[in-house]
Every structure is written in structure tokens, then in C-alpha cells.
Amino acid sequence: PLLGYGVYQVDPAECERCVTDAIAVGYRSIDTAQAYGNEAGVGEGIRRSGIPREEIFVTSKVAAEHKSYATAAQSIHQTLTTMGLDYVDLMLIHSPQPWAEVNQSDNRYFPENRQVWRALEDALSAGKVRAIGVSNFQPADLENLWATAAVKPMVNQVLCHISNTPLALLSFCRSRGILLEAYSP
């Protein structure tokens, strides 16, 4: 789907209803994240919508604080359990840095993000996710993964709208065959 319904800042108590309503009016892409705390509502909204699961594209994100293979692998498993789904269509690394360090630190967590990426690749191989990517990654972060990845990043989800269009990043992603997906468009 070209347009998705994001549940950032949707109260977990309201998320099921919001997702069901979004699907009822035609949305077929639903975007959530572990950090949002509302994955359970997304899963329940999908089940209650009456639309077959395979017709709905679900995205979630490994929390930015998970920076090891073990914590990332466990978090992917937890997302599936929390949502009550057999698979997620797209799983992203939410940020190259833990949220507490975004714009505060020069540490880009290169070795740690390679571990998280390996957990995503293994989840892809196991059929737990159908596609893998990143969110909020800059060219250096992408190059870090690119150097050792068995599966190259498929998507980079970034803030992109009419007054914030990261043209250099878009060009970089295009040159690598990475789809740039806009959030908050």
C-alpha cells in the first residue's frame, strides 16, 4: 500500500478501535513499534476488522534500545506474541542510536546495529518477518550494515514531508535500491 495508518501516540486503550476504523475506511498498511506500547491493540484491531490477515501490511520496529543480537531476537518474538500474529510484513530497526542518545552522542552503534541486523535477517529466514529495514538511518549507518549484510536493507523509514525532504538521503537510498518510506508526511 502507498499510504499507511500510523499509531504513534495512539493510546493503547484506543488502538484496537482506531485500527479497526482505519481498516474499515480502506487502510491496508498499519505501522506501529515496540516503543509505542500499542502493538496488542494493532493485532486485535486487525483480527476484529474482518479483513484477511494477508491483505493487511503490518510494520513494527525493534526498540531503539535493543542493541544486541539476543535482545533484538527476543523483541521480535515478543512483538509477534504481543500482536498475536504469525508474521510481520516489515520489521525495522527503529533508530541507529538508543532514544536517549539521539542528537546527544556521536556513537552510531555500528557493531551493535550489525548484531540487530543479523537478528532481523534470521527472523526473515525463519518466516517471522517478510521484509526488513531501518528507520532514521543516515548514509553512514546504512553503509555500516551494507558492508556485512547477507540481506541488504529494503526500507529506510524517515521523517519526510514538504518542508523536510531529505533529498541527499533519498538519492543515496535510491542508489542502493533502498526504498525511502516517509513518516509524518
Backbone as numpy.savetxt, mean C-alpha at the origin, in Angstrom:
# Nx Ny Nz CAx CAy CAz Cx Cy Cz
-8.96 -0.40 -11.46 -9.78 0.81 -11.46 -8.92 2.07 -11.46
-9.36 3.09 -12.16 -8.61 4.33 -12.23 -8.85 5.25 -11.04
-9.94 5.06 -10.34 -10.26 5.90 -9.19 -10.59 5.01 -8.01
-9.98 5.30 -6.87 -10.19 4.48 -5.69 -10.74 5.27 -4.53
-11.29 4.55 -3.58 -11.81 5.14 -2.36 -10.81 4.87 -1.24
-10.25 5.93 -0.69 -9.29 5.81 0.39 -9.96 6.02 1.73
-9.52 5.26 2.73 -10.16 5.34 4.05 -9.23 5.96 5.10
-8.24 6.73 4.67 -7.40 7.46 5.61 -8.29 8.37 6.46
-8.12 8.31 7.74 -8.86 9.09 8.74 -10.34 8.74 8.84
-10.76 7.62 8.28 -12.13 7.15 8.47 -12.16 6.39 9.79
-13.03 6.81 10.67 -13.18 6.19 11.98 -13.44 4.70 11.81
-12.69 3.85 12.53 -12.91 2.41 12.41 -14.37 2.00 12.61
-15.09 2.71 13.47 -16.50 2.38 13.71 -17.38 2.70 12.51
-16.93 3.60 11.64 -17.71 4.00 10.47 -17.20 3.37 9.17
-16.06 2.72 9.24 -15.39 2.27 8.02 -16.22 1.25 7.23
-16.81 0.29 7.90 -17.61 -0.72 7.20 -18.70 -0.05 6.38
-19.46 0.86 6.99 -20.54 1.56 6.29 -20.00 2.39 5.13
-18.90 3.09 5.35 -18.32 3.93 4.30 -17.89 3.09 3.10
-17.24 1.96 3.36 -16.79 1.09 2.28 -17.98 0.48 1.54
-18.97 0.02 2.28 -20.17 -0.54 1.64 -20.84 0.52 0.77
-20.96 1.76 1.28 -21.56 2.83 0.49 -20.73 3.16 -0.74
-19.41 3.18 -0.59 -18.54 3.48 -1.73 -18.69 2.42 -2.83
-18.74 1.17 -2.42 -18.91 0.09 -3.39 -20.29 0.19 -4.06
-21.30 0.55 -3.28 -22.67 0.68 -3.82 -22.76 1.75 -4.90
-21.96 2.81 -4.79 -22.01 3.87 -5.80 -21.01 3.65 -6.93
-20.30 2.52 -6.90 -19.48 2.16 -8.05 -17.98 2.04 -7.83
-17.48 2.42 -6.68 -16.04 2.24 -6.45 -15.70 0.76 -6.47
-14.56 0.43 -7.09 -14.09 -0.95 -7.10 -12.64 -1.06 -6.64
-12.10 0.05 -6.16 -10.76 0.07 -5.57 -10.88 0.71 -4.19
-10.41 -0.02 -3.18 -10.46 0.46 -1.80 -9.04 0.47 -1.26
-8.61 1.60 -0.71 -7.25 1.78 -0.21 -7.27 2.01 1.30
-6.50 1.18 2.02 -6.36 1.31 3.46 -4.89 1.11 3.82
-4.61 1.04 5.10 -3.24 0.80 5.58 -3.32 0.31 7.02
-2.29 -0.42 7.41 -2.21 -0.87 8.79 -2.27 0.33 9.73
-1.61 1.41 9.37 -1.54 2.60 10.22 -2.90 3.27 10.42
-3.86 3.01 9.55 -5.16 3.66 9.66 -6.04 3.04 10.75
-5.75 1.79 11.11 -6.51 1.13 12.16 -7.92 0.74 11.77
-8.21 0.70 10.47 -9.59 0.40 10.04 -9.66 -0.73 9.01
-8.63 -1.57 8.95 -8.64 -2.67 7.99 -9.80 -3.63 8.21
-10.19 -3.86 9.47 -11.31 -4.77 9.75 -12.59 -4.25 9.10
-12.83 -2.96 9.20 -14.01 -2.36 8.59 -14.00 -2.46 7.08
-12.82 -2.35 6.49 -12.71 -2.50 5.03 -13.12 -3.92 4.64
-12.57 -4.90 5.33 -12.91 -6.29 5.01 -14.39 -6.58 5.18
-14.96 -6.08 6.26 -16.39 -6.32 6.51 -17.24 -5.58 5.48
-16.85 -4.38 5.12 -17.58 -3.63 4.10 -17.58 -4.34 2.76
-16.44 -4.93 2.41 -16.34 -5.68 1.16 -17.27 -6.89 1.21
-17.24 -7.63 2.31 -18.11 -8.82 2.42 -19.59 -8.43 2.37
-19.97 -7.36 3.01 -21.39 -6.96 3.06 -21.87 -6.26 1.80
-20.95 -5.91 0.92 -21.34 -5.16 -0.28 -22.15 -5.98 -1.26
-21.96 -7.30 -1.23 -22.66 -8.16 -2.19 -21.93 -8.28 -3.52
-20.82 -7.56 -3.66 -20.03 -7.63 -4.89 -18.97 -8.72 -4.71
-18.76 -9.59 -5.70 -17.75 -10.63 -5.55 -16.37 -10.05 -5.25
-15.65 -10.69 -4.35 -14.33 -10.21 -3.92 -13.41 -9.94 -5.10
-13.42 -10.80 -6.10 -12.51 -10.65 -7.23 -12.79 -9.41 -8.07
-13.92 -8.75 -7.85 -14.26 -7.52 -8.57 -13.82 -6.27 -7.82
-13.24 -6.44 -6.64 -12.82 -5.30 -5.83 -11.31 -5.36 -5.65
-10.65 -4.26 -5.97 -9.19 -4.15 -5.86 -8.87 -3.53 -4.50
-8.18 -4.29 -3.65 -7.89 -3.86 -2.28 -6.40 -3.58 -2.13
-6.10 -2.39 -1.64 -4.72 -2.00 -1.35 -4.57 -1.80 0.15
-3.47 -2.30 0.70 -3.08 -1.96 2.07 -1.58 -1.72 2.09
-1.10 -1.29 3.25 0.30 -0.89 3.36 0.90 -1.43 4.65
2.13 -1.97 4.52 2.89 -2.38 5.70 3.24 -1.11 6.47
2.98 -1.11 7.75 3.25 0.08 8.57 4.69 0.53 8.41
4.90 1.82 8.37 6.22 2.40 8.15 7.22 2.01 9.22
6.74 1.64 10.39 7.62 1.26 11.50 8.17 -0.15 11.37
7.58 -0.97 10.52 8.06 -2.35 10.33 9.25 -2.30 9.37
10.42 -2.53 9.91 11.64 -2.41 9.10 12.52 -3.64 9.20
11.91 -4.81 9.39 12.65 -6.07 9.32 11.80 -7.06 8.54
12.46 -8.12 8.06 11.73 -9.16 7.35 10.64 -9.74 8.24
11.00 -10.08 9.47 10.05 -10.76 10.37 8.85 -9.88 10.70
9.08 -8.61 11.01 7.94 -7.75 11.37 7.06 -7.47 10.15
7.68 -7.34 8.99 6.90 -7.11 7.77 6.07 -8.34 7.41
6.69 -9.52 7.45 5.97 -10.75 7.12 4.80 -10.96 8.08
5.03 -10.73 9.36 3.96 -10.87 10.34 2.85 -9.84 10.08
3.23 -8.63 9.71 2.22 -7.60 9.49 1.36 -7.90 8.26
1.94 -8.51 7.24 1.16 -8.90 6.06 0.14 -9.98 6.46
0.60 -10.95 7.22 -0.30 -11.99 7.74 -1.41 -11.36 8.58
-1.05 -10.40 9.43 -2.04 -9.76 10.30 -3.06 -8.97 9.48
-2.63 -8.32 8.43 -3.57 -7.60 7.56 -4.61 -8.55 6.99
-4.16 -9.69 6.48 -5.11 -10.66 5.91 -6.07 -11.17 6.98
-5.56 -11.45 8.16 -6.40 -11.92 9.27 -7.39 -10.85 9.69
-6.91 -9.64 9.87 -7.77 -8.53 10.30 -8.86 -8.24 9.29
-8.51 -8.27 8.01 -9.49 -7.98 6.96 -10.37 -9.18 6.65
-9.92 -10.37 7.05 -10.68 -11.57 6.73 -10.66 -11.88 5.25
-9.54 -11.58 4.60 -9.39 -11.82 3.16 -8.32 -12.88 2.91
-8.45 -13.56 1.79 -7.45 -14.56 1.40 -6.23 -13.92 0.75
-6.43 -12.73 0.17 -5.33 -12.02 -0.49 -5.64 -10.54 -0.53
-4.60 -9.76 -0.73 -4.72 -8.32 -0.97 -4.21 -8.10 -2.39
-4.85 -7.24 -3.13 -4.46 -7.02 -4.52 -3.14 -6.27 -4.65
-2.91 -5.31 -3.76 -1.69 -4.52 -3.79 -1.25 -4.24 -2.36
0.00 -4.59 -2.04 0.57 -4.31 -0.72 1.78 -3.42 -0.93
1.83 -2.33 -0.17 2.88 -1.34 -0.31 3.68 -1.21 0.98
4.94 -0.79 0.86 5.68 -0.29 2.02 5.21 1.15 2.20
4.66 1.49 3.35 3.99 2.78 3.53 4.95 3.98 3.42
6.17 3.81 3.88 7.13 4.91 3.82 8.54 4.33 3.98
9.53 4.96 3.34 10.89 4.46 3.50 11.41 4.66 4.92
10.85 5.58 5.66 11.25 5.87 7.03 10.07 5.65 7.97
10.33 5.28 9.23 9.23 5.28 10.21 8.65 6.69 10.29
7.36 6.79 10.57 6.69 8.10 10.55 7.36 9.12 11.46
7.86 8.69 12.60 8.48 9.63 13.54 9.73 10.28 12.96
10.31 9.68 11.91 11.53 10.21 11.32 11.34 10.90 9.98
10.13 10.86 9.43 9.90 11.49 8.13 10.19 12.99 8.25
11.01 13.47 7.35 11.45 14.87 7.32 12.25 15.29 8.55
12.68 14.32 9.36 13.45 14.62 10.57 14.83 13.98 10.53
15.03 13.03 9.63 16.26 12.23 9.62 16.73 12.01 8.20
18.05 11.89 8.05 18.62 11.55 6.75 18.69 10.04 6.53
18.39 9.26 7.55 18.43 7.80 7.44 17.29 7.34 6.54
17.62 6.74 5.39 16.61 6.27 4.45 16.32 4.78 4.63
16.94 4.13 5.62 16.64 2.73 5.95 16.82 1.81 4.75
17.91 1.99 4.02 18.14 1.17 2.83 18.21 -0.33 3.14
19.04 -0.79 4.09 19.09 -2.24 4.34 17.76 -2.77 4.88
17.13 -2.01 5.73 15.86 -2.44 6.33 14.76 -2.53 5.28
14.69 -1.57 4.37 13.65 -1.61 3.33 13.87 -2.78 2.37
15.11 -3.18 2.19 15.36 -4.38 1.38 14.79 -5.62 2.08
14.87 -5.67 3.40 14.27 -6.79 4.14 12.75 -6.79 4.00
12.16 -5.62 4.15 10.70 -5.51 4.01 10.29 -5.90 2.59
11.07 -5.46 1.61 10.76 -5.80 0.22 10.80 -7.31 0.00
11.78 -7.97 0.62 11.89 -9.42 0.49 10.65 -10.10 1.08
10.12 -9.56 2.19 8.89 -10.11 2.77 7.72 -9.93 1.80
7.67 -8.78 1.12 6.61 -8.57 0.12 6.77 -9.53 -1.06
8.00 -9.73 -1.51 8.22 -10.69 -2.60 7.78 -12.10 -2.20
8.07 -12.49 -0.96 7.66 -13.81 -0.50 6.14 -13.92 -0.40
5.49 -12.85 0.05 4.02 -12.84 0.12 3.42 -12.93 -1.29
4.05 -12.27 -2.25 3.62 -12.36 -3.63 3.75 -13.79 -4.15
4.89 -14.41 -3.89 5.11 -15.80 -4.33 4.12 -16.76 -3.69
3.72 -16.47 -2.46 2.79 -17.33 -1.73 1.33 -17.07 -2.09
1.07 -16.06 -2.92 -0.31 -15.74 -3.31 -1.08 -14.94 -2.29
-0.40 -14.42 -1.29 -1.07 -13.59 -0.27 -1.35 -12.20 -0.79
-0.55 -11.75 -1.74 -0.74 -10.46 -2.40 -0.58 -10.68 -3.90
-1.23 -9.83 -4.68 -1.19 -9.99 -6.14 -0.21 -9.03 -6.81
0.12 -7.95 -6.13 1.08 -6.98 -6.64 1.73 -6.30 -5.44
2.97 -5.80 -5.65 3.70 -5.16 -4.56 4.29 -3.84 -5.02
4.40 -2.92 -4.08 4.95 -1.62 -4.41 5.32 -0.86 -3.16
5.42 0.45 -3.33 5.86 1.32 -2.26 5.00 2.57 -2.23
5.16 3.34 -1.17 4.46 4.61 -1.05 5.43 5.63 -0.48
5.41 6.81 -1.03 6.25 7.91 -0.53 7.74 7.69 -0.77
8.11 6.88 -1.74 9.51 6.61 -2.03 10.03 7.60 -3.07
11.26 8.04 -2.85 11.96 8.92 -3.77 12.90 8.07 -4.64
13.49 8.66 -5.69 14.36 7.87 -6.57 15.45 7.07 -5.84
16.12 7.67 -4.87 17.18 6.93 -4.16 16.62 5.72 -3.44
15.42 5.85 -2.86 14.78 4.73 -2.17 14.42 3.62 -3.16
13.94 4.01 -4.33 13.60 3.04 -5.36 14.84 2.36 -5.91
15.90 3.12 -6.15 17.16 2.54 -6.64 17.70 1.51 -5.65
17.55 1.79 -4.36 18.00 0.85 -3.33 17.30 -0.50 -3.50
16.00 -0.49 -3.68 15.27 -1.74 -3.87 15.61 -2.37 -5.22
15.69 -1.54 -6.24 15.91 -1.99 -7.61 17.18 -2.83 -7.71
18.20 -2.46 -6.93 19.51 -3.10 -7.02 19.47 -4.58 -6.65
18.58 -4.97 -5.74 18.59 -6.37 -5.26 17.25 -7.08 -5.42
16.24 -6.41 -5.89 14.90 -7.00 -5.96 14.81 -8.09 -7.02
14.17 -9.19 -6.65 13.83 -10.22 -7.63 12.61 -9.76 -8.43
11.70 -9.08 -7.75 10.52 -8.50 -8.37 10.65 -6.99 -8.20
10.60 -6.27 -9.28 10.77 -4.82 -9.21 9.48 -4.17 -8.68
9.62 -3.02 -7.99 8.41 -2.31 -7.53 7.47 -2.02 -8.69
6.19 -2.30 -8.47 5.19 -2.12 -9.52 4.50 -0.77 -9.44
4.40 -0.23 -8.21 3.65 1.01 -7.95 4.43 1.84 -6.95
4.38 3.16 -7.13 4.83 4.10 -6.10 3.66 5.06 -5.87
3.03 4.94 -4.71 1.87 5.78 -4.37 2.38 7.01 -3.64
2.13 8.18 -4.21 2.65 9.42 -3.64 1.59 10.52 -3.65
1.83 11.53 -2.84 0.98 12.71 -2.84 1.13 13.38 -4.21
0.02 13.51 -4.91 0.07 14.10 -6.25 -1.28 14.72 -6.56
-1.25 16.00 -6.82 -2.46 16.72 -7.22 -2.06 17.96 -8.00
-3.01 18.76 -8.40 -2.77 19.86 -9.32 -1.73 20.85 -8.80
-1.63 21.05 -7.49 -0.63 21.98 -6.97 0.58 21.27 -6.38
0.64 19.96 -6.52 1.81 19.19 -6.08 1.99 18.01 -7.04
2.62 18.31 -8.17 2.83 17.29 -9.19 4.33 17.01 -9.28
4.78 15.89 -8.73 6.22 15.59 -8.70 6.71 15.07 -10.07
6.91 16.00 -11.01 7.22 15.61 -12.39 8.52 14.83 -12.51
9.54 15.20 -11.76 10.82 14.46 -11.83 10.63 13.02 -11.34
9.88 12.85 -10.26 9.61 11.51 -9.75 8.77 10.72 -10.74
7.78 11.36 -11.33 6.95 10.70 -12.34 7.81 10.21 -13.50
8.71 11.05 -13.97 9.60 10.68 -15.07 10.50 9.52 -14.67
11.05 9.58 -13.45 11.91 8.50 -12.97 11.13 7.19 -12.93
9.95 7.21 -12.36 9.14 5.99 -12.26 8.79 5.44 -13.64
8.41 6.31 -14.55 8.10 5.86 -15.92 9.30 5.18 -16.55
10.49 5.74 -16.32 11.70 5.16 -16.94 12.00 3.77 -16.39
11.46 3.44 -15.23 11.68 2.13 -14.62 10.46 1.21 -14.74
9.41 1.69 -15.39 8.20 0.87 -15.53 7.39 0.78 -14.25
7.53 1.77 -13.38 6.80 1.81 -12.11 5.61 2.75 -12.29
4.43 2.28 -11.97 3.23 3.11 -12.06 3.21 4.09 -10.90
3.06 5.36 -11.18 2.90 6.37 -10.12 1.40 6.49 -9.84
1.02 6.23 -8.60 -0.38 6.31 -8.18 -0.52 7.50 -7.24
-1.51 8.34 -7.50 -1.72 9.55 -6.71 -2.61 9.26 -5.51
-2.19 9.76 -4.34 -3.12 9.84 -3.24 -3.41 11.31 -2.98
-4.58 11.57 -2.42 -5.07 12.94 -2.21 -5.11 13.75 -3.50
-5.60 13.13 -4.60 -5.60 13.87 -5.85 -6.62 15.01 -5.86
